Structure formats: C-alpha cells, structure tokens
Amino acid sequence: MFMLPFVTTMREGVEAVVFVGGVSLGYPATSFPLPVITGILAAGFVGYFIYRGGNELSIRVFLVISSCILYLIAAGMFSKSIWSLQYHMFAVKVGSDVAEAGDGPGSYDILQTVWHLNCCNPETDDGWDVFNAVLGWQNTATYGSVIAYNCYWIFIMACLACMMYEEKTGSLPFKNAIIKGLLRVPILNIWVKRKLAVSRANATELVRQGQEHLREQLGQSNNYDQEMAIKKNGTVETVQAIHTIDD
C-alpha cells in the first residue's frame, strides 16, 4: 500500500519540476512566488472541497460532474490538436514569423477560417491562456477545429446511447450483425471465434459462481432455521419443565 502512492506522488512531482523548469528558464526568480502560492491555495481549496463534498454528495453525483469536466477537457484537446496541425501547415507555407504577426490580417489562413477575433488571443492576452489550456480555446476557428469539436461530441453521444441501450437490453445495437460480418472475414474470424469462446467461458463461470453463492446462502439460511427451531424447542421444553415443577 505504500509503493503505489509513493510512486504516483513522485512521478507527479518530477513531472511538475521538469515541465515548470523547462517553461520558466527564461523568467526571473521573482516571477515564481505568486504562481506557486496561488497553485498551493487552489490545490488546497479543491482538495478540501472534494474531502468535504465526499461526505455530503453521493459518489454518483461526483462521478457525473467529474466525467463531464473530463469530457470538456478532452473535447478542447482534440479540437486544439487539429487547429495546431492546420496552423503548422499554414506556418510552413508562409514562414515561421507568422507567429509574431499578432491578431490582425496575415496571422491566420483566411481560406480555412470560420471566424476570427482580434482579441482574446491566448498567446498575447492575459487570462485567455487558461481557457486555452483547459478547454482548447482559440480566437481563430478553422474548419478542421470546428468539425473535430462537433464530431467529438457526436461520438460521445453515440457511445452514451449505446451504453444506455446495452444497459436496458443486455446487448449492444447491431452486435449480432457485426459479429456475423466479422466471421466472414478470413483472418478476423479466428480472432472473433476466440473472443466468443472466452466470453462463453466467462459467462459459464459467472453462472457457476452465482449458483454456488446461492447454494451457500440457502445452506446458511437452512442452518439458521434449524438453529432457531432448536432454540425454540429448547425454550418450549424449559417452559414446560418449569410448569411441571410448579404443579
């Protein structure tokens, strides 16, 4: 129980030192205290909130909220990755100095842009870099980034719909049709047959374990009934003996 928390904490600490050290090499030492203090206070507040909220909120509500936050972060990262790829291709065409062009014309590819704001730049405007890091915000939206963002949420909604369908029916939609189609593929059919065999074996094992558990429960219940009957008979005999003595 000691090694796992120790290794996890050490890894996070080393990662923080490496990344912070790599980013902050060009800054003076006076620029560190305020971010460090702010980070410690924020971490303490979040930790206290999770600790106190864990006693008040149900684990289901906490998992739903945390999952939604992770979905938002993942959506921003996916959209930002497509945007960065398109921006890199644009920079290769016009030169690397485009990064210093600011927010005006020439700083973005107008042919691939859905909209552009001359403000709220995460690279130059204070505060917007937080939204860029967490939610993937960019003041320039390209066709690729917008389509990627929408496709991500469509994929998430489809996955949730399939999970809800499986929870209600016990099987994923189109599962049998997909399996039949894969069994017709010469190479994949071997892998599918192995997976089906393992799945059937696991199902059989689960049924066997369930039956054994039921037998144990029934055995314990029968033993309990027998003990209660013995105690009841003993109590009745004791009462009868007392009445006999009184008579």
mmCIF file of N, CA and C in Angstrom, residues 24 26-27 34 40 43 72 90 99 105 120 122 125 147 165 175 186 201 205 209 211-212 218-219 238 241 244:
data_model
loop_
_atom_site.group_PDB
_atom_site.id
_atom_site.type_symbol
_atom_site.label_atom_id
_atom_site.label_comp_id
_atom_site.label_asym_id
_atom_site.label_seq_id
_atom_site.Cartn_x
_atom_site.Cartn_y
_atom_site.Cartn_z
ATOM 1 N N SER A 24 10.009 27.802 -17.513
ATOM 2 C CA SER A 24 10.354 29.026 -16.788
ATOM 3 C C SER A 24 11.840 29.353 -16.806
ATOM 4 N N GLY A 26 13.462 31.113 -18.900
ATOM 5 C CA GLY A 26 13.707 32.483 -19.336
ATOM 6 C C GLY A 26 13.095 33.545 -18.451
ATOM 7 N N TYR A 27 12.541 33.169 -17.296
ATOM 8 C CA TYR A 27 11.882 34.131 -16.414
ATOM 9 C C TYR A 27 12.746 34.373 -15.178
ATOM 10 N N LEU A 34 4.362 34.096 -6.687
ATOM 11 C CA LEU A 34 2.920 34.271 -6.835
ATOM 12 C C LEU A 34 2.253 33.053 -7.476
ATOM 13 N N ILE A 40 -0.773 26.445 -4.703
ATOM 14 C CA ILE A 40 -0.957 25.742 -3.428
ATOM 15 C C ILE A 40 -2.341 26.032 -2.846
ATOM 16 N N ALA A 43 -4.953 24.219 -4.987
ATOM 17 C CA ALA A 43 -4.943 22.777 -4.715
ATOM 18 C C ALA A 43 -5.555 22.471 -3.353
ATOM 19 N N LEU A 72 -15.199 17.783 -21.352
ATOM 20 C CA LEU A 72 -14.923 19.123 -21.875
ATOM 21 C C LEU A 72 -13.433 19.311 -22.158
ATOM 22 N N PHE A 90 0.014 26.056 -42.216
ATOM 23 C CA PHE A 90 -0.014 27.441 -42.690
ATOM 24 C C PHE A 90 1.326 28.128 -42.441
ATOM 25 N N ALA A 99 3.912 33.594 -36.468
ATOM 26 C CA ALA A 99 3.536 33.553 -35.055
ATOM 27 C C ALA A 99 3.691 34.908 -34.385
ATOM 28 N N PRO A 105 -4.656 40.755 -39.887
ATOM 29 C CA PRO A 105 -4.543 40.003 -41.145
ATOM 30 C C PRO A 105 -3.128 39.468 -41.344
ATOM 31 N N CYS A 120 -8.828 38.360 -27.359
ATOM 32 C CA CYS A 120 -8.971 37.055 -26.686
ATOM 33 C C CYS A 120 -7.950 36.039 -27.188
ATOM 34 N N PRO A 122 -5.009 33.675 -26.755
ATOM 35 C CA PRO A 122 -4.361 33.033 -25.605
ATOM 36 C C PRO A 122 -2.853 33.221 -25.570
ATOM 37 N N ASP A 125 -3.026 37.842 -24.921
ATOM 38 C CA ASP A 125 -3.939 38.457 -23.957
ATOM 39 C C ASP A 125 -3.941 37.662 -22.658
ATOM 40 N N ILE A 147 -15.164 21.241 -37.006
ATOM 41 C CA ILE A 147 -15.687 19.918 -37.367
ATOM 42 C C ILE A 147 -15.212 18.865 -36.370
ATOM 43 N N TYR A 165 -28.413 1.710 -24.195
ATOM 44 C CA TYR A 165 -29.119 0.622 -24.881
ATOM 45 C C TYR A 165 -28.680 -0.739 -24.342
ATOM 46 N N LYS A 175 -24.969 -5.722 -32.613
ATOM 47 C CA LYS A 175 -23.857 -6.578 -32.204
ATOM 48 C C LYS A 175 -23.842 -7.879 -32.988
ATOM 49 N N PRO A 186 -11.737 -13.691 -43.577
ATOM 50 C CA PRO A 186 -10.874 -14.869 -43.391
ATOM 51 C C PRO A 186 -9.958 -14.793 -42.180
ATOM 52 N N ALA A 201 -17.051 -18.870 -21.993
ATOM 53 C CA ALA A 201 -16.436 -19.484 -20.811
ATOM 54 C C ALA A 201 -16.607 -18.590 -19.587
ATOM 55 N N GLU A 205 -18.652 -19.472 -16.207
ATOM 56 C CA GLU A 205 -18.020 -19.360 -14.896
ATOM 57 C C GLU A 205 -18.830 -18.450 -13.974
ATOM 58 N N GLN A 209 -20.450 -19.569 -10.443
ATOM 59 C CA GLN A 209 -20.199 -18.853 -9.194
ATOM 60 C C GLN A 209 -21.501 -18.364 -8.564
ATOM 61 N N GLN A 211 -24.454 -19.779 -8.894
ATOM 62 C CA GLN A 211 -25.145 -20.933 -8.332
ATOM 63 C C GLN A 211 -24.521 -21.367 -7.009
ATOM 64 N N GLU A 212 -23.188 -21.360 -6.941
ATOM 65 C CA GLU A 212 -22.533 -21.712 -5.681
ATOM 66 C C GLU A 212 -22.877 -20.716 -4.580
ATOM 67 N N LEU A 218 -28.475 -20.487 0.659
ATOM 68 C CA LEU A 218 -29.550 -21.384 1.076
ATOM 69 C C LEU A 218 -29.106 -22.273 2.226
ATOM 70 N N GLY A 219 -27.850 -22.737 2.165
ATOM 71 C CA GLY A 219 -27.340 -23.559 3.257
ATOM 72 C C GLY A 219 -27.273 -22.790 4.559
ATOM 73 N N THR A 238 -38.111 -26.037 28.222
ATOM 74 C CA THR A 238 -37.768 -25.420 29.507
ATOM 75 C C THR A 238 -39.003 -24.863 30.191
ATOM 76 N N ALA A 241 -41.033 -27.673 31.557
ATOM 77 C CA ALA A 241 -40.432 -28.216 32.785
ATOM 78 C C ALA A 241 -40.717 -27.315 33.979
ATOM 79 N N THR A 244 -44.199 -27.887 35.064
ATOM 80 C CA THR A 244 -44.324 -29.181 35.738
ATOM 81 C C THR A 244 -43.865 -29.083 37.183
#
